[in-house]
PDB file of C-alpha atoms in Angstrom:
ATOM      1  CA  MET Y   1     114.465  62.080  91.666  1.00  0.00           C
ATOM      2  CA  LYS Y   2     111.569  61.722  94.092  1.00  0.00           C
ATOM      3  CA  GLU Y   3     108.407  59.943  92.988  1.00  0.00           C
ATOM      4  CA  VAL Y   4     105.089  61.416  94.074  1.00  0.00           C
ATOM      5  CA  ALA Y   5     101.526  60.119  93.675  1.00  0.00           C
ATOM      6  CA  VAL Y   6      98.727  62.674  93.439  1.00  0.00           C
ATOM      7  CA  GLY Y   7      94.957  62.222  93.583  1.00  0.00           C
ATOM      8  CA  ILE Y   8      92.355  64.178  91.651  1.00  0.00           C
ATOM      9  CA  LEU Y   9      89.337  63.624  93.918  1.00  0.00           C
ATOM     10  CA  ARG Y  10      86.107  64.309  92.074  1.00  0.00           C
ATOM     11  CA  ASP Y  11      82.609  64.693  93.447  1.00  0.00           C
ATOM     12  CA  ASP Y  12      79.509  66.218  91.851  1.00  0.00           C
ATOM     13  CA  GLY Y  13      81.439  68.146  89.174  1.00  0.00           C
ATOM     14  CA  LYS Y  14      84.046  69.479  91.584  1.00  0.00           C
ATOM     15  CA  VAL Y  15      87.615  68.566  92.514  1.00  0.00           C
ATOM     16  CA  LEU Y  16      89.350  68.755  95.876  1.00  0.00           C
ATOM     17  CA  ALA Y  17      92.092  71.390  96.112  1.00  0.00           C
ATOM     18  CA  CYS Y  18      94.401  71.572  99.119  1.00  0.00           C
ATOM     19  CA  GLN Y  19      96.340  74.614 100.274  1.00  0.00           C
ATOM     20  CA  ARG Y  20      99.856  74.062 101.599  1.00  0.00           C
ATOM     21  CA  ARG Y  21     100.494  75.251 105.149  1.00  0.00           C
ATOM     22  CA  ARG Y  22     101.996  78.678 105.622  1.00  0.00           C
ATOM     23  CA  ASP Y  23     105.082  77.136 107.249  1.00  0.00           C
ATOM     24  CA  ALA Y  24     105.674  74.628 104.403  1.00  0.00           C
ATOM     25  CA  VAL Y  25     107.908  74.911 101.373  1.00  0.00           C
ATOM     26  CA  TYR Y  26     105.962  76.912  98.744  1.00  0.00           C
ATOM     27  CA  PRO Y  27     103.608  78.258 101.431  1.00  0.00           C
ATOM     28  CA  LEU Y  28      99.899  78.729 100.730  1.00  0.00           C
ATOM     29  CA  LYS Y  29     100.126  77.358  97.199  1.00  0.00           C
ATOM     30  CA  TRP Y  30      97.254  75.103  96.157  1.00  0.00           C
ATOM     31  CA  GLU Y  31      97.845  71.510  95.105  1.00  0.00           C
ATOM     32  CA  PHE Y  32      96.212  68.126  94.807  1.00  0.00           C
ATOM     33  CA  PRO Y  33      96.524  65.759  97.780  1.00  0.00           C
ATOM     34  CA  GLY Y  34      99.114  62.995  97.756  1.00  0.00           C
ATOM     35  CA  GLY Y  35     102.746  62.504  98.562  1.00  0.00           C
ATOM     36  CA  LYS Y  36     105.999  60.637  98.189  1.00  0.00           C
ATOM     37  CA  VAL Y  37     106.148  57.026  97.052  1.00  0.00           C
ATOM     38  CA  GLU Y  38     107.978  55.038  99.734  1.00  0.00           C
ATOM     39  CA  ALA Y  39     110.322  52.106  99.047  1.00  0.00           C
ATOM     40  CA  GLY Y  40     108.358  49.009  98.094  1.00  0.00           C
ATOM     41  CA  GLU Y  41     105.159  50.918  97.223  1.00  0.00           C
ATOM     42  CA  SER Y  42     103.552  51.368  93.850  1.00  0.00           C
ATOM     43  CA  PRO Y  43     102.328  54.908  93.113  1.00  0.00           C
ATOM     44  CA  ALA Y  44      98.709  53.752  93.619  1.00  0.00           C
ATOM     45  CA  GLU Y  45      99.575  52.204  97.001  1.00  0.00           C
ATOM     46  CA  ALA Y  46     101.370  55.386  98.041  1.00  0.00           C
ATOM     47  CA  LEU Y  47      98.354  57.469  97.079  1.00  0.00           C
ATOM     48  CA  HIS Y  48      96.028  55.220  99.075  1.00  0.00           C
ATOM     49  CA  ARG Y  49      98.277  55.654 102.154  1.00  0.00           C
ATOM     50  CA  GLU Y  50      98.723  59.402 101.684  1.00  0.00           C
ATOM     51  CA  LEU Y  51      94.989  60.050 101.311  1.00  0.00           C
ATOM     52  CA  ARG Y  52      94.355  58.146 104.534  1.00  0.00           C
ATOM     53  CA  GLU Y  53      97.039  60.197 106.338  1.00  0.00           C
ATOM     54  CA  GLU Y  54      96.151  63.609 104.878  1.00  0.00           C
ATOM     55  CA  LEU Y  55      92.363  63.371 104.552  1.00  0.00           C
ATOM     56  CA  GLY Y  56      91.246  60.398 106.664  1.00  0.00           C
ATOM     57  CA  ILE Y  57      89.645  58.563 103.733  1.00  0.00           C
ATOM     58  CA  GLU Y  58      90.007  55.076 102.324  1.00  0.00           C
ATOM     59  CA  ALA Y  59      90.420  55.700  98.614  1.00  0.00           C
ATOM     60  CA  THR Y  60      90.631  53.498  95.565  1.00  0.00           C
ATOM     61  CA  PRO Y  61      92.839  55.258  93.006  1.00  0.00           C
ATOM     62  CA  GLY Y  62      91.403  54.981  89.511  1.00  0.00           C
ATOM     63  CA  ALA Y  63      93.093  55.557  86.190  1.00  0.00           C
ATOM     64  CA  GLU Y  64      96.427  57.310  85.942  1.00  0.00           C
ATOM     65  CA  ILE Y  65      95.596  60.334  83.778  1.00  0.00           C
ATOM     66  CA  HIS Y  66      98.969  62.040  83.606  1.00  0.00           C
ATOM     67  CA  ARG Y  67     102.624  61.542  84.447  1.00  0.00           C
ATOM     68  CA  GLN Y  68     105.285  64.203  84.380  1.00  0.00           C
ATOM     69  CA  GLU Y  69     108.748  65.049  85.549  1.00  0.00           C
ATOM     70  CA  TRP Y  70     109.214  68.426  87.163  1.00  0.00           C
ATOM     71  CA  VAL Y  71     112.260  70.246  88.502  1.00  0.00           C
ATOM     72  CA  TYR Y  72     111.903  73.176  90.878  1.00  0.00           C
ATOM     73  CA  PRO Y  73     114.738  75.638  90.160  1.00  0.00           C
ATOM     74  CA  ASP Y  74     115.481  76.290  93.843  1.00  0.00           C
ATOM     75  CA  GLY Y  75     116.066  72.557  94.283  1.00  0.00           C
ATOM     76  CA  LEU Y  76     118.791  72.693  91.634  1.00  0.00           C
ATOM     77  CA  ALA Y  77     120.566  75.485  93.480  1.00  0.00           C
ATOM     78  CA  ASP Y  78     120.919  73.375  96.625  1.00  0.00           C
ATOM     79  CA  PRO Y  79     122.368  69.872  96.023  1.00  0.00           C
ATOM     80  CA  GLU Y  80     121.148  68.746  99.469  1.00  0.00           C
ATOM     81  CA  ARG Y  81     117.587  69.472  98.433  1.00  0.00           C
ATOM     82  CA  ASP Y  82     116.605  67.410  95.427  1.00  0.00           C
ATOM     83  CA  GLY Y  83     114.043  69.507  93.574  1.00  0.00           C
ATOM     84  CA  SER Y  84     113.287  66.937  90.878  1.00  0.00           C
ATOM     85  CA  PHE Y  85     110.060  64.943  90.924  1.00  0.00           C
ATOM     86  CA  ARG Y  86     108.293  62.302  88.880  1.00  0.00           C
ATOM     87  CA  VAL Y  87     104.588  62.838  89.539  1.00  0.00           C
ATOM     88  CA  PHE Y  88     101.804  60.308  88.901  1.00  0.00           C
ATOM     89  CA  TYR Y  89      98.283  61.778  88.705  1.00  0.00           C
ATOM     90  CA  PHE Y  90      95.325  59.471  89.419  1.00  0.00           C
ATOM     91  CA  VAL Y  91      91.594  60.086  89.251  1.00  0.00           C
ATOM     92  CA  VAL Y  92      89.907  59.214  92.545  1.00  0.00           C
ATOM     93  CA  ASP Y  93      86.141  58.811  92.235  1.00  0.00           C
ATOM     94  CA  HIS Y  94      85.689  56.121  94.886  1.00  0.00           C
ATOM     95  CA  TYR Y  95      86.501  56.562  98.546  1.00  0.00           C
ATOM     96  CA  ALA Y  96      84.967  55.867 101.939  1.00  0.00           C
ATOM     97  CA  GLY Y  97      84.594  58.630 104.491  1.00  0.00           C
ATOM     98  CA  GLU Y  98      84.363  62.385 104.208  1.00  0.00           C
ATOM     99  CA  PRO Y  99      87.655  64.169 103.454  1.00  0.00           C
ATOM    100  CA  ARG Y 100      88.888  65.952 106.587  1.00  0.00           C
ATOM    101  CA  ASN Y 101      91.788  68.342 106.677  1.00  0.00           C
ATOM    102  CA  ARG Y 102      94.657  66.694 108.554  1.00  0.00           C
ATOM    103  CA  ALA Y 103      97.668  68.230 106.787  1.00  0.00           C
ATOM    104  CA  PHE Y 104      96.817  71.460 104.989  1.00  0.00           C
ATOM    105  CA  GLU Y 105      96.086  75.098 105.668  1.00  0.00           C
ATOM    106  CA  GLU Y 106      92.723  74.603 103.965  1.00  0.00           C
ATOM    107  CA  ILE Y 107      90.918  72.127 101.711  1.00  0.00           C
ATOM    108  CA  ARG Y 108      88.193  73.185  99.319  1.00  0.00           C
ATOM    109  CA  TRP Y 109      85.900  71.577  96.739  1.00  0.00           C
ATOM    110  CA  VAL Y 110      86.110  73.735  93.609  1.00  0.00           C
ATOM    111  CA  THR Y 111      84.680  73.711  90.115  1.00  0.00           C
ATOM    112  CA  PHE Y 112      87.079  73.301  87.226  1.00  0.00           C
ATOM    113  CA  ALA Y 113      86.724  77.023  86.463  1.00  0.00           C
ATOM    114  CA  GLU Y 114      87.627  77.897  90.067  1.00  0.00           C
ATOM    115  CA  LEU Y 115      90.566  75.482  89.940  1.00  0.00           C
ATOM    116  CA  GLY Y 116      92.023  77.483  87.059  1.00  0.00           C
ATOM    117  CA  ARG Y 117      91.972  80.637  89.195  1.00  0.00           C
ATOM    118  CA  LEU Y 118      93.753  79.224  92.254  1.00  0.00           C
ATOM    119  CA  ASP Y 119      97.410  80.018  92.934  1.00  0.00           C
ATOM    120  CA  MET Y 120      98.513  76.446  92.161  1.00  0.00           C
ATOM    121  CA  LEU Y 121     101.843  74.882  92.967  1.00  0.00           C
ATOM    122  CA  GLU Y 122     103.912  75.315  89.831  1.00  0.00           C
ATOM    123  CA  GLY Y 123     104.418  71.573  89.371  1.00  0.00           C
ATOM    124  CA  ASN Y 124     100.628  70.978  89.253  1.00  0.00           C
ATOM    125  CA  THR Y 125      99.853  73.527  86.537  1.00  0.00           C
ATOM    126  CA  GLU Y 126     100.311  71.084  83.641  1.00  0.00           C
ATOM    127  CA  ALA Y 127      97.789  68.690  85.197  1.00  0.00           C
ATOM    128  CA  VAL Y 128      95.364  71.562  85.801  1.00  0.00           C
ATOM    129  CA  GLU Y 129      95.595  72.537  82.126  1.00  0.00           C
ATOM    130  CA  ILE Y 130      94.833  68.941  81.127  1.00  0.00           C
ATOM    131  CA  LEU Y 131      91.811  68.863  83.444  1.00  0.00           C
ATOM    132  CA  LEU Y 132      90.520  72.188  82.116  1.00  0.00           C
ATOM    133  CA  LYS Y 133      90.660  70.860  78.521  1.00  0.00           C
ATOM    134  CA  ARG Y 134      88.545  67.786  79.384  1.00  0.00           C
TER     135      ARG Y 134
END
């Protein structure tokens, strides 16, 4: 099982949504920024590194607001491709720099209502539902 740290960047009542590249797995699906936890990293440290790499910001992950395990069915069909993930979701209210797209098809600040209408990556839908209830 892969561990992934994800950031919910908030600013002025909006959250940052990122669209996967068209040549990526699950192309053009929307997700929250973040990535795999490397050996020796905590999820918060991994998120700090990933946000620097993907968005060019120096972020301070806040509270972990959700944790889930998710299995993508196509990952089960191919033993070489582990489709199981443990995902840590952190609020990110404090960061230095302006987010710049370094890894996605598109990034977009959206309201919570708009977030609910995006074609989100299936594994992020539970977190979106939690955010929409807040």
